[in-house]
mmCIF file of C-alpha atoms in Angstrom:
data_model
loop_
_atom_site.group_PDB
_atom_site.id
_atom_site.type_symbol
_atom_site.label_atom_id
_atom_site.label_comp_id
_atom_site.label_asym_id
_atom_site.label_seq_id
_atom_site.Cartn_x
_atom_site.Cartn_y
_atom_site.Cartn_z
ATOM 1 C CA MET A 268 0.055 0.108 -0.214
ATOM 2 C CA THR A 269 1.304 3.318 -0.481
ATOM 3 C CA ALA A 270 2.513 5.294 2.588
ATOM 4 C CA THR A 271 0.368 8.419 3.577
ATOM 5 C CA ILE A 272 3.148 11.788 3.872
ATOM 6 C CA ALA A 273 1.242 14.339 6.291
ATOM 7 C CA LEU A 274 2.774 17.525 5.718
ATOM 8 C CA VAL A 275 2.163 20.379 8.577
ATOM 9 C CA ASP A 276 4.120 24.082 7.875
ATOM 10 C CA ASP A 277 2.708 27.925 7.440
ATOM 11 C CA ASP A 278 5.317 28.083 4.221
ATOM 12 C CA ARG A 279 3.449 27.319 1.497
ATOM 13 C CA ASN A 280 6.302 26.504 -0.768
ATOM 14 C CA ILE A 281 7.820 23.865 1.525
ATOM 15 C CA LEU A 282 3.976 22.451 1.815
ATOM 16 C CA THR A 283 4.312 23.188 -2.296
ATOM 17 C CA SER A 284 7.831 21.845 -3.455
ATOM 18 C CA VAL A 285 7.911 18.791 -0.570
ATOM 19 C CA SER A 286 4.660 17.468 -1.581
ATOM 20 C CA ILE A 287 5.238 17.309 -4.996
ATOM 21 C CA ALA A 288 8.276 15.677 -4.387
ATOM 22 C CA LEU A 289 7.099 12.825 -2.338
ATOM 23 C CA GLN A 290 4.182 12.058 -4.884
ATOM 24 C CA THR A 291 6.762 12.037 -7.862
ATOM 25 C CA GLU A 292 8.219 8.882 -5.498
ATOM 26 C CA GLY A 293 4.999 7.362 -5.279
ATOM 27 C CA PHE A 294 4.152 8.742 -1.700
ATOM 28 C CA THR A 295 0.274 10.120 -1.013
ATOM 29 C CA THR A 296 0.613 13.092 0.850
ATOM 30 C CA ARG A 297 -1.852 15.490 2.810
ATOM 31 C CA VAL A 298 -1.285 19.278 3.536
ATOM 32 C CA TYR A 299 -1.471 21.407 6.842
ATOM 33 C CA SER A 300 -0.614 24.845 7.056
ATOM 34 C CA ASP A 301 -1.940 24.292 10.939
ATOM 35 C CA GLY A 302 -1.361 23.044 13.510
ATOM 36 C CA GLU A 303 -4.692 23.086 15.232
ATOM 37 C CA VAL A 304 -6.479 21.447 11.345
ATOM 38 C CA ALA A 305 -3.678 18.803 11.317
ATOM 39 C CA LEU A 306 -4.147 17.458 14.845
ATOM 40 C CA LYS A 307 -7.847 17.302 14.360
ATOM 41 C CA ALA A 308 -7.324 15.644 10.358
ATOM 42 C CA PHE A 309 -5.167 13.296 12.511
ATOM 43 C CA ALA A 310 -7.676 12.027 15.075
ATOM 44 C CA GLU A 311 -10.326 11.612 12.326
ATOM 45 C CA ASN A 312 -7.870 9.966 9.142
ATOM 46 C CA PRO A 313 -3.925 9.602 10.756
ATOM 47 C CA PRO A 314 -1.227 9.592 8.417
ATOM 48 C CA ASP A 315 1.707 6.770 8.208
ATOM 49 C CA LEU A 316 3.909 9.402 8.821
ATOM 50 C CA ALA A 317 4.373 13.096 9.293
ATOM 51 C CA VAL A 318 6.695 15.994 9.168
ATOM 52 C CA LEU A 319 5.799 18.954 11.147
ATOM 53 C CA ASP A 320 7.502 22.622 11.533
ATOM 54 C CA ILE A 321 8.430 23.336 14.538
ATOM 55 C CA LYS A 322 7.762 27.123 14.784
ATOM 56 C CA MET A 323 4.161 27.805 13.288
ATOM 57 C CA PRO A 324 1.408 30.356 14.483
ATOM 58 C CA ARG A 325 -1.812 29.224 16.419
ATOM 59 C CA MET A 326 -0.744 25.451 17.520
ATOM 60 C CA ASP A 327 3.148 25.447 16.822
ATOM 61 C CA GLY A 328 5.144 21.294 15.922
ATOM 62 C CA LEU A 329 6.013 21.247 19.703
ATOM 63 C CA GLU A 330 2.423 21.661 20.879
ATOM 64 C CA LEU A 331 1.525 19.644 17.935
ATOM 65 C CA LEU A 332 3.625 16.321 19.370
ATOM 66 C CA ARG A 333 2.637 16.427 22.835
ATOM 67 C CA ARG A 334 -1.024 16.625 22.015
ATOM 68 C CA LEU A 335 -0.018 13.260 19.281
ATOM 69 C CA ARG A 336 1.939 11.725 22.076
ATOM 70 C CA GLU A 337 -0.979 11.663 24.718
ATOM 71 C CA ARG A 338 -2.260 8.788 22.394
ATOM 72 C CA SER A 339 -0.707 7.942 19.255
ATOM 73 C CA ARG A 340 3.113 6.332 18.770
ATOM 74 C CA LEU A 341 2.976 8.107 14.748
ATOM 75 C CA PRO A 342 6.123 8.423 13.305
ATOM 76 C CA VAL A 343 7.361 12.085 13.778
ATOM 77 C CA ILE A 344 9.956 14.017 11.909
ATOM 78 C CA PHE A 345 10.800 17.434 12.899
ATOM 79 C CA LEU A 346 11.888 20.393 10.184
ATOM 80 C CA THR A 347 13.905 23.127 12.853
ATOM 81 C CA SER A 348 15.731 26.514 12.205
ATOM 82 C CA LYS A 349 19.229 25.537 11.169
ATOM 83 C CA ASP A 350 21.598 25.052 14.506
ATOM 84 C CA ASP A 351 18.726 25.880 16.733
ATOM 85 C CA GLU A 352 19.777 22.750 19.290
ATOM 86 C CA LEU A 353 17.072 23.334 21.617
ATOM 87 C CA ASP A 354 14.567 22.580 19.649
ATOM 88 C CA GLU A 355 15.922 20.077 17.876
ATOM 89 C CA ALA A 356 16.580 18.076 21.773
ATOM 90 C CA LEU A 357 13.475 19.199 23.094
ATOM 91 C CA GLY A 358 11.678 17.761 19.980
ATOM 92 C CA LEU A 359 13.500 14.303 20.906
ATOM 93 C CA ALA A 360 12.444 14.470 24.180
ATOM 94 C CA MET A 361 8.698 14.478 23.521
ATOM 95 C CA GLY A 362 8.895 11.937 21.070
ATOM 96 C CA ALA A 363 10.133 12.655 17.978
ATOM 97 C CA ASP A 364 11.559 10.328 15.676
ATOM 98 C CA ASP A 365 14.074 12.299 14.107
ATOM 99 C CA TYR A 366 14.825 15.899 12.508
ATOM 100 C CA ILE A 367 16.034 17.957 10.025
ATOM 101 C CA ALA A 368 16.918 21.525 9.912
ATOM 102 C CA LYS A 369 16.064 24.091 7.814
ATOM 103 C CA PRO A 370 17.050 24.381 4.591
ATOM 104 C CA PHE A 371 17.313 20.883 3.907
ATOM 105 C CA SER A 372 17.924 18.453 0.628
ATOM 106 C CA GLN A 373 14.388 16.867 -0.168
ATOM 107 C CA ARG A 374 16.213 13.614 -0.958
ATOM 108 C CA LEU A 375 17.226 13.859 2.574
ATOM 109 C CA LEU A 376 14.122 14.366 3.704
ATOM 110 C CA ILE A 377 12.813 11.468 1.424
ATOM 111 C CA ALA A 378 15.561 9.059 2.807
ATOM 112 C CA ARG A 379 14.746 9.573 6.773
ATOM 113 C CA ILE A 380 10.545 9.096 5.880
ATOM 114 C CA ARG A 381 11.613 5.394 3.776
ATOM 115 C CA ALA A 382 14.336 4.436 6.375
ATOM 116 C CA ILE A 383 11.789 5.453 9.418
ATOM 117 C CA LEU A 384 8.577 3.944 7.428
ATOM 118 C CA ARG A 385 10.607 0.653 6.959
ATOM 119 C CA ARG A 386 11.527 0.607 10.504
ATOM 120 C CA ALA A 387 8.249 0.877 11.491
ATOM 121 C CA GLU A 388 6.373 -2.177 9.726
ATOM 122 C CA PRO A 389 7.163 -4.683 12.230
ATOM 123 C CA ALA A 390 5.657 -2.389 14.654
ATOM 124 C CA GLN A 391 2.505 -3.513 12.927
ATOM 125 C CA PRO A 392 -0.093 -5.525 14.552
ATOM 126 C CA GLY A 393 -0.917 -8.782 12.844
ATOM 127 C CA GLU A 394 -4.227 -10.489 12.367
ATOM 128 C CA GLY A 395 -5.314 -13.516 14.527
ATOM 129 C CA GLY A 396 -1.736 -13.862 15.916
ATOM 130 C CA SER A 397 2.185 -13.433 15.121
ATOM 131 C CA PRO A 398 2.981 -12.979 12.201
ATOM 132 C CA GLU A 399 4.448 -15.459 9.819
ATOM 133 C CA GLY A 400 8.272 -15.292 10.429
ATOM 134 C CA ALA A 401 7.903 -12.176 13.397
ATOM 135 C CA GLN A 402 10.573 -11.736 15.984
ATOM 136 C CA PRO A 403 10.074 -13.863 19.187
ATOM 137 C CA VAL A 404 8.952 -11.769 22.502
ATOM 138 C CA LEU A 405 12.936 -10.866 24.165
ATOM 139 C CA GLU A 406 12.217 -10.743 27.455
ATOM 140 C CA ARG A 407 15.270 -9.726 29.633
ATOM 141 C CA GLY A 408 14.205 -9.817 33.600
ATOM 142 C CA ARG A 409 11.512 -7.343 34.144
ATOM 143 C CA LEU A 410 11.519 -6.191 30.659
ATOM 144 C CA ALA A 411 9.399 -7.944 27.950
ATOM 145 C CA MET A 412 9.843 -6.820 24.479
ATOM 146 C CA ASP A 413 7.641 -7.973 21.178
ATOM 147 C CA PRO A 414 8.917 -6.750 17.934
ATOM 148 C CA ALA A 415 5.568 -7.915 15.661
ATOM 149 C CA ARG A 416 3.211 -5.387 18.253
ATOM 150 C CA HIS A 417 5.852 -2.966 18.675
ATOM 151 C CA LYS A 418 4.572 -3.712 23.102
ATOM 152 C CA VAL A 419 7.090 -2.765 24.863
ATOM 153 C CA THR A 420 6.219 -3.943 29.649
ATOM 154 C CA TRP A 421 8.383 -3.379 32.397
ATOM 155 C CA ASN A 422 7.407 -5.486 35.745
ATOM 156 C CA GLY A 423 4.265 -5.979 33.285
ATOM 157 C CA GLU A 424 3.021 -2.149 33.017
ATOM 158 C CA ASN A 425 2.829 -1.327 29.320
ATOM 159 C CA VAL A 426 6.255 1.322 28.433
ATOM 160 C CA THR A 427 4.719 3.290 25.174
ATOM 161 C CA LEU A 428 7.928 3.690 22.811
ATOM 162 C CA THR A 429 8.471 5.519 19.231
ATOM 163 C CA VAL A 430 10.149 3.030 16.341
ATOM 164 C CA THR A 431 13.240 4.095 16.900
ATOM 165 C CA GLU A 432 13.396 4.342 20.872
ATOM 166 C CA PHE A 433 12.211 0.947 20.427
ATOM 167 C CA LEU A 434 15.274 0.280 18.251
ATOM 168 C CA ILE A 435 17.424 1.334 20.095
ATOM 169 C CA LEU A 436 16.634 -0.378 23.700
ATOM 170 C CA GLU A 437 16.013 -3.577 21.850
ATOM 171 C CA THR A 438 19.828 -2.936 20.527
ATOM 172 C CA LEU A 439 21.295 -3.129 24.240
ATOM 173 C CA ALA A 440 18.564 -5.497 25.813
ATOM 174 C CA SER A 441 19.512 -8.095 23.263
ATOM 175 C CA ARG A 442 22.600 -8.247 24.977
ATOM 176 C CA PRO A 443 22.861 -7.224 28.195
ATOM 177 C CA GLY A 444 25.973 -6.192 29.516
ATOM 178 C CA ILE A 445 27.490 -5.566 26.715
ATOM 179 C CA VAL A 446 28.390 -1.656 26.087
ATOM 180 C CA LYS A 447 27.153 -0.429 22.619
ATOM 181 C CA THR A 448 29.118 2.646 21.475
ATOM 182 C CA ARG A 449 26.377 5.837 20.130
ATOM 183 C CA ASN A 450 27.850 4.379 17.048
ATOM 184 C CA GLN A 451 26.335 0.975 17.071
ATOM 185 C CA LEU A 452 22.954 2.615 18.527
ATOM 186 C CA MET A 453 22.969 4.974 15.682
ATOM 187 C CA ASP A 454 23.224 1.930 12.493
ATOM 188 C CA ALA A 455 20.611 0.257 15.040
ATOM 189 C CA ALA A 456 17.913 3.130 14.560
ATOM 190 C CA TYR A 457 18.936 4.488 11.148
ATOM 191 C CA GLN A 458 19.959 1.616 9.527
ATOM 192 C CA ASP A 459 20.196 4.510 6.045
ATOM 193 C CA ASP A 460 24.023 5.273 6.181
ATOM 194 C CA ILE A 461 22.177 8.803 7.915
ATOM 195 C CA TYR A 462 24.717 11.283 9.676
ATOM 196 C CA VAL A 463 23.273 11.729 13.194
ATOM 197 C CA ASP A 464 25.140 13.298 16.135
ATOM 198 C CA ASP A 465 25.774 12.128 19.744
ATOM 199 C CA ARG A 466 23.832 14.300 21.306
ATOM 200 C CA THR A 467 20.880 13.115 19.116
ATOM 201 C CA ILE A 468 20.992 9.675 20.692
ATOM 202 C CA ASP A 469 21.438 10.875 24.225
ATOM 203 C CA SER A 470 17.851 12.604 23.618
ATOM 204 C CA HIS A 471 16.412 9.527 23.020
ATOM 205 C CA ILE A 472 18.561 7.702 26.125
ATOM 206 C CA LYS A 473 16.930 10.319 27.778
ATOM 207 C CA ARG A 474 13.979 10.013 26.869
ATOM 208 C CA LEU A 475 13.736 6.050 27.305
ATOM 209 C CA ARG A 476 14.964 6.655 30.907
ATOM 210 C CA ARG A 477 12.116 9.207 31.522
ATOM 211 C CA LYS A 478 9.117 6.749 30.131
ATOM 212 C CA PHE A 479 9.936 3.281 32.455
ATOM 213 C CA ARG A 480 10.744 5.913 35.577
ATOM 214 C CA GLN A 481 6.680 6.610 35.131
ATOM 215 C CA VAL A 482 6.233 2.986 35.589
ATOM 216 C CA ASP A 483 9.403 2.518 38.133
ATOM 217 C CA LYS A 484 10.946 5.753 39.740
ATOM 218 C CA GLU A 485 13.975 3.123 40.582
ATOM 219 C CA PHE A 486 14.251 1.965 37.348
ATOM 220 C CA ASP A 487 18.149 1.907 36.033
ATOM 221 C CA ALA A 488 18.384 -0.631 33.691
ATOM 222 C CA ILE A 489 19.930 1.189 31.084
ATOM 223 C CA GLU A 490 23.592 2.091 32.412
ATOM 224 C CA THR A 491 25.523 4.982 31.051
ATOM 225 C CA LEU A 492 29.841 4.162 30.743
ATOM 226 C CA TYR A 493 31.734 7.699 30.741
ATOM 227 C CA GLY A 494 33.622 7.778 27.065
ATOM 228 C CA ALA A 495 32.142 4.399 25.851
ATOM 229 C CA GLY A 496 28.485 4.363 25.529
ATOM 230 C CA TYR A 497 25.388 2.688 26.745
ATOM 231 C CA ARG A 498 24.368 -0.632 28.185
ATOM 232 C CA PHE A 499 21.502 -2.620 29.853
ATOM 233 C CA ALA A 500 22.134 -4.302 32.946
ATOM 234 C CA ASP A 501 22.339 -7.940 32.974
ATOM 235 C CA ASP A 502 20.060 -8.306 36.297
#
């Protein structure tokens, strides 16, 4: 099926040019110049992925993402102003899957969209049981991860993760006690030779810890090895 991409930006030129580029690549697009209108539309008919500008009138991209994350793990890519590290870090902390700084290459944006959609495919629930060939549930102590259903629990409590967060945690938990460098986590989460700087991985790790501590204040299974990387505690 053709993936539907929602574009939310108050810059009409960007909406038009990116929409045309995506349609040329075989995507279906929906465009919105207002975050409030987009939020209502997503509730009625959600897209497969959303590309959000951060700075918009009425409802900016950060507020739109916050509202989305209350009820959805819809993959989201942020468009940010050049060198605006605060927006980038905040967006990732709130649950965005990726970000691209303006001005941006349309080829890069399309590559990121394809990468995230590929990563999201195993997260789609099967009908009438696990899909044939699905990965088995990964269990590590109090952690359980079901890749086929994109389901994560800790002590039996559900923890809702984005696609990127899920892949990072899966990489760590698949080999408990083994240190994974930021580059290894980047490769696992992005997989397409796309450059991602260190603070992106660090922001995702902080977000993961925050989510698990919402169900367990004592959660400390993701350990930082300063100068080396991260590991999942082998208990």
